[in-house]
Amino acid sequence: MTVNTSLPEHLPAAIDYAGLLDTLAEGVVVIDSGGRIVDANPAAESILGRMGSTLVHRSTQDPHWNAIHEDGTPFAIEDHPALAALRLCRPQRGTLMGVTALDGRRRWLQVNADPLLDGQGRAIGAMASFADISTVKRAEHMLRAIASLQSGFISARDMRKRFAGLLDDCLQLTDSAFGFIGEVLHRDDGTPYLRTYALTNIAWSAETRALYDAKAADGFIFERLDTLFGAVLTGRQTVIANDPANDPRAGGLPPGHPPLHAFIGLPIVDHGEIIAMLGLANRPGGYDSALADFLSPLLGAAGKVLAADRARSAEKSLRASLLEQSRNLARSNADLEQFAYVVSHDLRQPLRMMHSNLQMIEEDLHDTLGDEHRESMRYIREGAQRMDQMLVGLLEYSRVGRQSGPHVAVSSRAAVDEALRYLRPLLDASGAQVDIAGEWPIVLAGEAELVRLFQNLLDNAIKYQPRGQAPHIVVSAASEDTQWCFSVRDNGIGIDSAEQAARLFRIFQRLHGRGHYQGDGVGLAVCRRIVEHFGGHIALHSAGEGQGCEVRFTLPHPGAGSTPHSGEQ
């Protein structure tokens, strides 16, 4: 560099100022009064030039530089720091300036400029020094892009808008001309394809402009895998092509598509699965692995955002599906309960008429009927009675939860006492002994249904006894973690398998013929329905035949209002 214009005369001539400028890491240029570069040090040539070119004789006012402020707005000619120093005859300090270098890439410069004066103090040129802070600015841009992507995911639900912003950031960070971001999806046979979230509008004809306008909002579908982007999907790794015209992986560009000079395809991965990809094209000087490494933090954040959005969408869809299923189930249950009530209630009337008319016929024909006909009439009459009992049981089963009203605080001990009062004649006739022990709480339930629950369990304990044996029944309650556990244990006939125990809680299921023990197989099914209606669980346990049975059921703690008390009888 050979700058000698208007150097102060008193400085020692021995100082080699040109050599000193040549060693600086900062770029230095000298412009003449017309704004044309007349000299530049090697650092300036390296920062703003390209191989085989020079800055000398280029104008600072050339539109090629595309000078912009930090906010992206263009620099006015008069605001250019070197031209301002020349025009105002005073130094310009710390101007931040973005320019397009001769190699086509964006550079961010921190510029200082000083006027060069003649002997009369007139500005005859200017000297500008600048530091390349592109790396710092790109790092700042990267951090802003990551923050914007993450905050945007929280505040906005429009993923296309979020990823359109991400594509713009990637284009700026890499100086690429155009690109796309797409979500990787799969056909039923596992074949991957791409649906774009964002795509640079590079329409080259009226037809393609119309196609872009029609499809961009919903996303274009890219299915051909014999392409550079297809190589990313199938290879699951970064693809770089700096000579696409001669790359065997390139293909699929329609006629008239802008020329492809360079391409990079980057997979966006979450937990080892490629869920999206970024494609960028026509970066001056091409692409390399260092650029892929530079973008990896941003693409990693994009992968997490997209995976989180997928999970959120799946959760939303699942909640909607469960809600719809719940509504359908509620409607179905209501219909079934109404059907069971109508059937069990309305069918009893014709059944009773049939039974009473049968009795009348039997009385009128009593003297003319033989033994075989009397036996048949008895079978018909008993069958009608059993059907009536089953309808009564079905009616009782269908009413559980429908007529109890809201759950209220109920004394479980009072419910047991009430059940025992109902069963007093049966207890006296069988000689049963009932022991009551434990801590008896206040629970949230329906009072009538809780009494019916204990009544059914105690009735079974009295009924299923070996002939001639007096029942001995123990009823107890205890607190277990967040629930109350109740038990009704007897010394009866027992059962010999867990499978039989589970079957007994299904409606109309019996283990013994009616000739041995009366019943219609509804009692335990009603008990299960009541307990589950209150939010509990019920089960039957037995050590085997002749070893008695124990029915245990749980009810949730109602909270601080439960006040247990002991009781014995």
XYZ file of C-alpha atoms in Angstrom:
569
model
C 0.000 0.000 0.000
C 1.505 3.363 -1.009
C -0.521 6.036 0.750
C 1.379 9.384 0.973
C -1.384 11.939 0.422
C -1.135 14.838 2.901
C 0.876 12.977 5.528
C 2.006 15.315 8.319
C 5.453 16.737 7.393
C 6.832 16.567 10.935
C 6.649 12.752 11.121
C 9.993 10.990 10.618
C 10.419 9.935 7.035
C 12.072 6.716 8.196
C 8.741 5.218 9.263
C 7.433 2.853 6.607
C 3.719 3.608 6.920
C 2.781 1.593 3.857
C 4.563 -1.465 5.216
C 2.863 -0.976 8.567
C -0.597 -0.862 6.947
C 0.199 -4.024 5.003
C 0.645 -5.934 8.284
C -2.649 -4.862 9.842
C -5.464 -7.409 10.339
C -7.937 -4.585 9.774
C -8.775 -3.577 6.247
C -7.741 -0.111 5.100
C -8.801 1.628 1.881
C -8.113 5.083 0.523
C -10.643 6.849 -1.668
C -10.213 9.916 -3.823
C -12.476 12.953 -3.875
C -14.842 11.152 -6.251
C -15.323 8.202 -3.895
C -13.208 5.779 -5.971
C -10.828 3.390 -4.218
C -7.264 4.282 -5.076
C -5.457 1.955 -2.672
C -6.205 -0.956 -0.342
C -4.120 -3.017 2.021
C -4.032 -6.846 1.766
C -6.506 -7.253 4.642
C -9.071 -5.089 2.804
C -8.566 -7.119 -0.376
C -9.081 -10.341 1.595
C -12.209 -9.127 3.425
C -13.992 -7.470 0.499
C -12.427 -9.027 -2.605
C -12.147 -12.429 -4.174
C -9.378 -14.476 -5.690
C -7.865 -12.756 -8.731
C -9.648 -9.443 -8.210
C -8.778 -6.103 -6.668
C -10.678 -3.300 -4.942
C -8.644 -0.567 -6.605
C -10.605 1.608 -9.051
C -13.934 0.391 -7.656
C -16.361 3.058 -6.483
C -17.690 3.077 -2.927
C -20.984 4.169 -4.484
C -21.283 1.023 -6.621
C -24.724 -0.637 -5.981
C -22.928 -3.998 -5.967
C -21.878 -3.394 -2.373
C -25.563 -3.406 -1.342
C -24.669 -1.582 1.862
C -27.239 -1.990 4.657
C -27.723 -0.958 8.264
C -28.061 -3.541 11.042
C -31.854 -3.457 10.703
C -31.569 -4.307 6.981
C -32.409 -0.841 5.630
C -30.073 0.420 2.869
C -27.333 2.962 3.459
C -27.914 6.282 1.739
C -24.904 7.364 -0.347
C -24.272 10.347 1.905
C -24.230 8.101 4.991
C -21.382 5.917 3.782
C -18.725 6.556 6.458
C -15.837 7.247 3.995
C -17.986 9.551 1.871
C -19.337 11.274 4.990
C -15.780 11.892 6.255
C -14.899 13.324 2.839
C -17.992 15.518 2.656
C -18.020 16.747 6.273
C -14.237 16.962 6.736
C -14.447 15.193 10.075
C -13.855 11.624 11.330
C -16.644 8.996 11.401
C -16.379 6.416 14.143
C -17.870 2.956 14.857
C -20.273 2.708 11.921
C -21.799 -0.779 11.589
C -22.233 -1.700 7.969
C -23.300 -4.787 6.044
C -21.907 -5.141 2.519
C -21.851 -7.758 -0.209
C -18.230 -8.629 -0.937
C -16.963 -9.326 -4.438
C -17.305 -13.086 -3.746
C -21.071 -12.583 -3.258
C -21.121 -13.156 0.488
C -22.411 -10.759 3.097
C -19.774 -9.131 5.355
C -20.440 -7.116 8.497
C -17.922 -4.354 9.084
C -17.127 -2.003 11.953
C -15.900 1.091 10.065
C -13.857 4.164 11.043
C -13.140 6.855 8.448
C -10.955 9.969 8.420
C -10.688 12.763 5.828
C -7.355 13.303 4.017
C -6.610 17.043 3.829
C -4.385 19.151 1.634
C -2.285 22.075 2.871
C -5.300 24.387 2.912
C -7.377 21.985 5.019
C -9.512 20.845 2.121
C -10.578 17.206 1.913
C -8.984 15.567 -1.093
C -9.858 12.003 -0.098
C -10.530 9.755 2.868
C -9.057 6.732 4.572
C -11.382 4.066 5.993
C -10.347 1.248 8.275
C -12.685 -1.639 9.084
C -12.795 -4.872 11.045
C -14.692 -7.910 9.784
C -17.175 -8.803 12.576
C -19.231 -11.167 10.431
C -18.548 -14.121 12.738
C -19.820 -12.186 15.750
C -22.901 -10.956 13.885
C -23.686 -14.432 12.610
C -23.383 -15.844 16.124
C -25.745 -13.140 17.393
C -28.136 -13.889 14.530
C -27.954 -17.599 15.333
C -28.828 -16.998 19.005
C -31.723 -14.718 18.043
C -32.995 -17.318 15.578
C -32.929 -20.077 18.211
C -34.649 -17.832 20.764
C -37.248 -16.764 18.207
C -37.953 -20.355 17.227
C -38.405 -21.466 20.828
C -40.420 -18.461 21.991
C -42.486 -18.595 18.829
C -43.400 -22.197 19.528
C -44.707 -21.179 22.958
C -46.556 -18.044 21.869
C -47.754 -18.956 18.367
C -49.300 -22.169 17.118
C -48.747 -21.493 13.400
C -45.844 -23.813 12.678
C -45.667 -22.738 9.024
C -45.077 -19.154 10.113
C -42.448 -20.327 12.608
C -40.569 -22.328 9.990
C -40.883 -19.629 7.349
C -38.999 -17.403 9.780
C -36.448 -20.179 10.323
C -35.890 -20.501 6.562
C -35.313 -16.737 6.277
C -32.759 -16.936 9.094
C -30.917 -19.823 7.405
C -30.849 -18.011 4.076
C -29.352 -14.922 5.713
C -26.881 -16.871 7.826
C -25.546 -18.735 4.792
C -25.963 -16.096 2.032
C -28.023 -18.650 0.090
C -30.294 -17.578 -2.751
C -33.251 -19.863 -2.069
C -34.290 -22.932 -0.098
C -37.009 -24.851 1.677
C -37.848 -26.534 4.982
C -40.059 -29.598 4.967
C -41.440 -32.208 7.320
C -40.503 -35.824 6.611
C -43.554 -38.078 6.455
C -43.999 -41.716 5.421
C -46.366 -43.661 3.230
C -48.032 -46.818 4.504
C -45.194 -48.863 2.999
C -42.598 -46.783 4.875
C -41.458 -44.722 1.865
C -40.440 -41.209 2.979
C -41.650 -38.040 1.344
C -41.492 -34.332 2.126
C -44.221 -31.794 2.830
C -42.829 -28.269 2.853
C -43.428 -25.893 5.730
C -41.709 -23.014 3.944
C -40.416 -22.571 0.391
C -38.714 -19.656 -1.346
C -40.848 -18.334 -4.159
C -38.717 -18.879 -7.251
C -41.597 -19.110 -9.725
C -40.257 -18.544 -13.259
C -43.483 -18.361 -15.223
C -47.123 -17.381 -14.848
C -47.986 -21.054 -14.470
C -45.519 -21.695 -11.662
C -46.489 -18.449 -9.914
C -50.120 -19.601 -9.891
C -49.034 -23.021 -8.609
C -47.011 -21.447 -5.810
C -49.904 -19.201 -4.775
C -52.267 -22.189 -4.694
C -50.030 -24.677 -2.855
C -47.642 -22.740 -0.612
C -50.065 -22.322 2.309
C -50.713 -26.072 2.633
C -47.225 -27.167 1.632
C -45.825 -28.729 -1.507
C -45.372 -32.506 -1.607
C -41.950 -33.717 -2.804
C -41.969 -37.454 -3.518
C -39.168 -38.154 -5.993
C -36.259 -39.793 -4.222
C -33.838 -39.676 -7.210
C -33.023 -36.111 -6.193
C -30.608 -34.325 -3.908
C -33.284 -33.906 -1.247
C -34.228 -37.575 -1.736
C -30.624 -38.503 -0.977
C -31.019 -36.759 2.394
C -34.212 -38.705 3.193
C -32.862 -42.095 2.167
C -29.289 -41.596 3.405
C -30.358 -39.812 6.618
C -27.312 -37.540 6.431
C -26.134 -34.196 5.091
C -25.831 -33.979 1.309
C -23.539 -31.347 -0.307
C -23.400 -30.813 -4.058
C -21.276 -27.937 -5.326
C -21.582 -29.092 -8.936
C -25.193 -30.276 -9.190
C -25.160 -30.444 -12.978
C -22.681 -33.327 -12.799
C -23.879 -34.907 -9.537
C -25.526 -38.330 -10.113
C -27.849 -37.677 -7.170
C -29.328 -34.565 -8.780
C -32.607 -34.763 -10.639
C -36.225 -33.755 -10.561
C -35.848 -30.094 -11.514
C -38.666 -29.093 -13.898
C -37.923 -27.292 -17.173
C -37.239 -23.588 -16.686
C -36.193 -23.957 -13.043
C -33.493 -21.428 -12.064
C -30.019 -22.929 -12.484
C -28.733 -24.830 -9.455
C -25.099 -23.942 -8.807
C -24.722 -25.382 -5.299
C -26.930 -27.280 -2.853
C -26.863 -28.490 0.729
C -29.498 -30.713 2.322
C -29.459 -31.018 6.112
C -31.530 -33.556 8.080
C -33.399 -32.267 11.134
C -33.278 -35.089 13.658
C -34.968 -35.916 16.960
C -33.921 -38.983 18.981
C -32.183 -40.476 15.951
C -35.205 -40.074 13.653
C -35.158 -37.677 10.696
C -38.349 -35.656 11.092
C -37.620 -32.735 8.750
C -34.957 -31.349 6.439
C -33.539 -28.033 5.327
C -32.478 -27.476 1.731
C -30.423 -24.435 0.687
C -29.141 -23.524 -2.758
C -26.798 -21.185 -4.655
C -24.541 -19.892 -1.921
C -21.630 -17.985 -3.462
C -18.593 -20.250 -3.272
C -20.683 -23.320 -2.461
C -21.199 -25.279 0.758
C -18.999 -27.289 3.104
C -19.192 -29.353 6.279
C -18.115 -26.383 8.414
C -21.322 -24.596 7.417
C -23.332 -27.688 8.355
C -21.647 -27.692 11.767
C -22.407 -23.977 12.166
C -26.134 -24.571 11.536
C -26.400 -27.654 13.760
C -27.449 -25.795 16.973
C -30.269 -24.042 15.120
C -31.426 -27.235 13.414
C -31.205 -29.105 16.716
C -33.544 -26.536 18.273
C -35.830 -26.844 15.231
C -35.956 -30.612 15.694
C -36.989 -30.275 19.321
C -39.637 -27.680 18.464
C -41.071 -29.826 15.681
C -41.022 -32.960 17.858
C -42.750 -31.039 20.657
C -45.360 -29.758 18.212
C -45.959 -33.290 16.955
C -46.365 -34.495 20.525
C -48.698 -31.595 21.297
C -50.775 -32.309 18.185
C -50.905 -36.017 19.010
C -51.949 -35.233 22.580
C -54.620 -32.840 21.355
C -55.895 -35.428 18.876
C -55.860 -38.110 21.560
C -57.754 -35.873 23.986
C -60.348 -35.113 21.313
C -60.653 -38.808 20.483
C -60.981 -39.775 24.149
C -63.553 -37.033 24.697
C -65.581 -38.260 21.737
C -65.290 -41.855 22.940
C -66.326 -40.760 26.423
C -69.373 -38.976 25.016
C -70.284 -41.970 22.879
C -69.819 -44.286 25.856
C -71.938 -42.037 28.064
C -74.684 -42.017 25.435
C -74.409 -45.783 25.035
C -74.510 -46.340 28.804
C -77.519 -44.057 29.146
C -79.297 -45.911 26.354
C -78.455 -49.295 27.858
C -79.565 -48.242 31.338
C -82.817 -46.874 29.946
C -83.316 -50.053 27.938
C -82.618 -52.259 30.962
C -85.024 -50.234 33.090
C -87.803 -50.321 30.493
C -87.341 -54.030 29.816
C -87.177 -55.042 33.464
C -90.041 -52.771 34.513
C -92.448 -53.121 31.580
C -91.955 -56.837 31.026
C -92.968 -57.685 34.579
C -96.592 -56.724 33.937
C -97.290 -59.274 31.149
C -95.274 -61.832 33.078
C -97.434 -61.351 36.169
C -100.570 -61.627 33.994
C -99.230 -64.842 32.496
C -98.496 -66.226 35.965
C -101.924 -65.299 37.392
C -103.798 -66.674 34.351
C -101.797 -69.853 34.582
C -102.889 -70.246 38.211
C -106.523 -69.743 37.199
C -106.284 -72.360 34.423
C -104.582 -74.780 36.764
C -107.329 -74.355 39.384
C -110.146 -74.736 36.777
C -108.613 -77.872 35.261
C -107.233 -79.313 38.457
C -109.499 -82.397 38.437
C -108.920 -83.174 34.766
C -105.105 -82.832 34.697
C -102.889 -85.822 35.013
C -99.629 -85.914 36.968
C -97.557 -85.181 33.867
C -99.570 -82.077 33.012
C -99.472 -80.859 36.611
C -95.680 -81.218 36.530
C -95.512 -79.214 33.288
C -97.728 -76.505 34.762
C -95.457 -76.322 37.813
C -92.393 -75.931 35.597
C -94.106 -73.095 33.703
C -95.135 -71.383 36.931
C -91.668 -71.670 38.497
C -90.067 -70.467 35.259
C -92.289 -67.390 35.274
C -91.380 -66.738 38.917
C -87.649 -67.049 38.165
C -88.003 -64.713 35.187
C -89.796 -62.191 37.391
C -86.986 -62.437 39.950
C -84.410 -61.919 37.219
C -86.257 -58.867 35.943
C -86.373 -57.486 39.471
C -82.601 -58.065 39.707
C -82.032 -56.420 36.327
C -84.132 -53.467 37.433
C -82.070 -53.136 40.605
C -78.825 -53.414 38.605
C -79.894 -50.720 36.127
C -80.855 -48.317 38.912
C -77.361 -48.219 40.462
C -75.992 -44.720 40.014
C -79.140 -43.433 38.307
C -81.214 -42.612 41.346
C -78.617 -42.085 44.055
C -78.096 -38.359 43.404
C -74.799 -36.643 44.267
C -72.383 -38.326 46.663
C -72.702 -37.064 50.230
C -70.926 -37.712 53.511
C -72.297 -41.003 54.865
C -71.425 -42.910 58.038
C -70.262 -46.351 56.903
C -71.025 -47.797 60.379
C -74.587 -46.470 60.225
C -74.982 -48.153 56.801
C -73.903 -51.514 58.292
C -76.333 -51.127 61.212
C -79.180 -50.318 58.816
C -78.381 -53.371 56.684
C -78.415 -55.576 59.781
C -81.864 -54.241 60.745
C -83.206 -55.259 57.324
C -81.676 -58.727 57.731
C -82.705 -59.277 61.382
C -85.323 -61.998 60.610
C -82.818 -63.940 58.496
C -80.093 -63.526 61.123
C -82.374 -64.815 63.860
C -83.580 -67.770 61.790
C -80.031 -68.881 60.915
C -78.535 -68.250 64.359
C -75.823 -66.069 62.759
C -73.179 -64.274 64.803
C -71.945 -60.950 63.377
C -68.826 -59.262 64.729
C -68.050 -55.656 63.776
C -64.505 -54.322 64.244
C -62.061 -51.686 62.992
C -62.117 -47.974 62.264
C -65.366 -46.920 60.586
C -65.137 -43.727 58.508
C -67.373 -41.143 56.979
C -67.313 -41.739 53.185
C -68.651 -39.967 50.115
C -71.421 -42.153 48.720
C -75.164 -42.540 48.301
C -76.691 -43.620 51.593
C -79.306 -46.016 50.157
C -76.788 -47.673 47.836
C -74.196 -48.086 50.599
C -76.846 -49.813 52.756
C -77.786 -52.050 49.798
C -74.088 -52.909 49.291
C -73.659 -54.162 52.870
C -77.080 -55.842 52.792
C -76.193 -57.879 49.688
C -72.802 -58.920 51.078
C -74.244 -59.917 54.469
C -77.135 -61.782 52.792
C -74.642 -63.858 50.761
C -72.573 -64.590 53.881
C -75.687 -65.883 55.670
C -77.052 -67.816 52.672
C -73.991 -69.746 51.434
C -73.440 -71.968 54.458
C -73.213 -75.750 54.819
C -76.519 -77.237 55.898
C -76.971 -77.078 59.674
C -74.029 -74.689 60.287
C -74.607 -71.305 61.979
C -72.981 -68.419 60.083
C -70.136 -66.522 61.734
C -69.519 -63.212 59.975
C -66.838 -60.581 60.638
C -67.359 -57.092 59.186
C -64.396 -54.708 59.447
C -62.944 -51.459 58.088
C -59.436 -50.005 58.044
C -57.545 -47.134 56.461
C -55.019 -48.008 53.727
C -53.046 -45.137 52.143
C -55.563 -42.950 50.271
C -58.521 -45.302 50.633
C -60.671 -47.183 53.102
C -60.719 -50.967 52.918
C -63.866 -52.832 54.019
C -64.196 -56.578 54.531
C -67.074 -59.033 54.985
C -65.678 -62.465 55.952
C -67.732 -65.628 56.573
C -67.241 -69.287 57.483
C -69.334 -70.586 54.583
C -68.887 -72.995 51.697
C -66.101 -71.053 49.944
C -65.030 -71.495 46.328
C -62.112 -73.338 44.774
C -60.640 -70.915 42.170
C -59.886 -67.254 41.521
C -61.492 -67.581 38.091
C -64.792 -68.523 39.737
C -64.439 -65.552 42.110
C -64.121 -63.097 39.223
C -67.087 -64.657 37.377
C -69.398 -64.138 40.357
C -69.330 -60.355 39.845
C -70.943 -60.680 36.405
C -74.709 -60.411 36.253
C -76.763 -63.673 36.360
C -73.673 -65.774 37.107
C -74.058 -68.592 39.652
C -71.858 -71.474 40.838
C -74.633 -73.600 42.362
C -78.047 -74.796 41.229
C -81.181 -73.170 42.632
C -82.047 -76.459 44.322
C -79.121 -75.912 46.684
C -79.091 -72.138 47.201
C -81.699 -69.587 46.221
C -80.721 -66.538 44.189
C -80.681 -65.068 40.719
C -76.962 -64.184 40.297
C -77.475 -60.419 40.555
C -76.370 -59.561 44.114
C -72.595 -59.433 43.623
C -72.944 -57.755 40.208
C -74.951 -55.002 41.913
C -72.252 -54.756 44.612
C -69.527 -54.321 41.997
C -71.557 -51.656 40.195
C -72.151 -49.725 43.436
C -68.503 -49.850 44.520
C -67.200 -48.736 41.113
C -69.811 -45.977 41.024
C -68.273 -44.678 44.266
C -64.747 -44.875 42.787
C -63.641 -48.074 44.506
C -62.730 -51.673 43.707
C -64.179 -54.979 44.902
C -62.828 -58.549 44.940
C -63.675 -61.940 46.473
C -61.094 -64.206 48.113
C -61.366 -67.781 49.337
C -58.873 -70.398 50.526
C -60.958 -73.119 48.861
C -64.147 -75.097 49.259
C -65.318 -75.228 52.855
C -62.881 -72.450 53.867
C -65.324 -69.550 53.765
C -65.128 -66.364 51.678
C -64.019 -62.812 52.196
C -65.278 -59.942 50.061
C -63.095 -56.850 50.211
C -63.922 -53.502 48.701
C -62.317 -50.063 48.805
C -63.669 -46.535 48.829
C -61.511 -43.405 48.428
C -60.783 -41.103 51.346
C -63.139 -38.114 51.116
C -60.501 -35.825 52.668
C -60.182 -34.091 55.993
C -63.855 -34.632 56.781
C -63.469 -38.357 57.399
C -63.596 -39.116 61.097
C -63.092 -42.804 61.890
C -64.427 -44.373 65.050
C -64.178 -47.875 66.416
C -67.176 -50.132 66.835
C -67.761 -53.641 68.108
C -70.809 -55.839 68.377
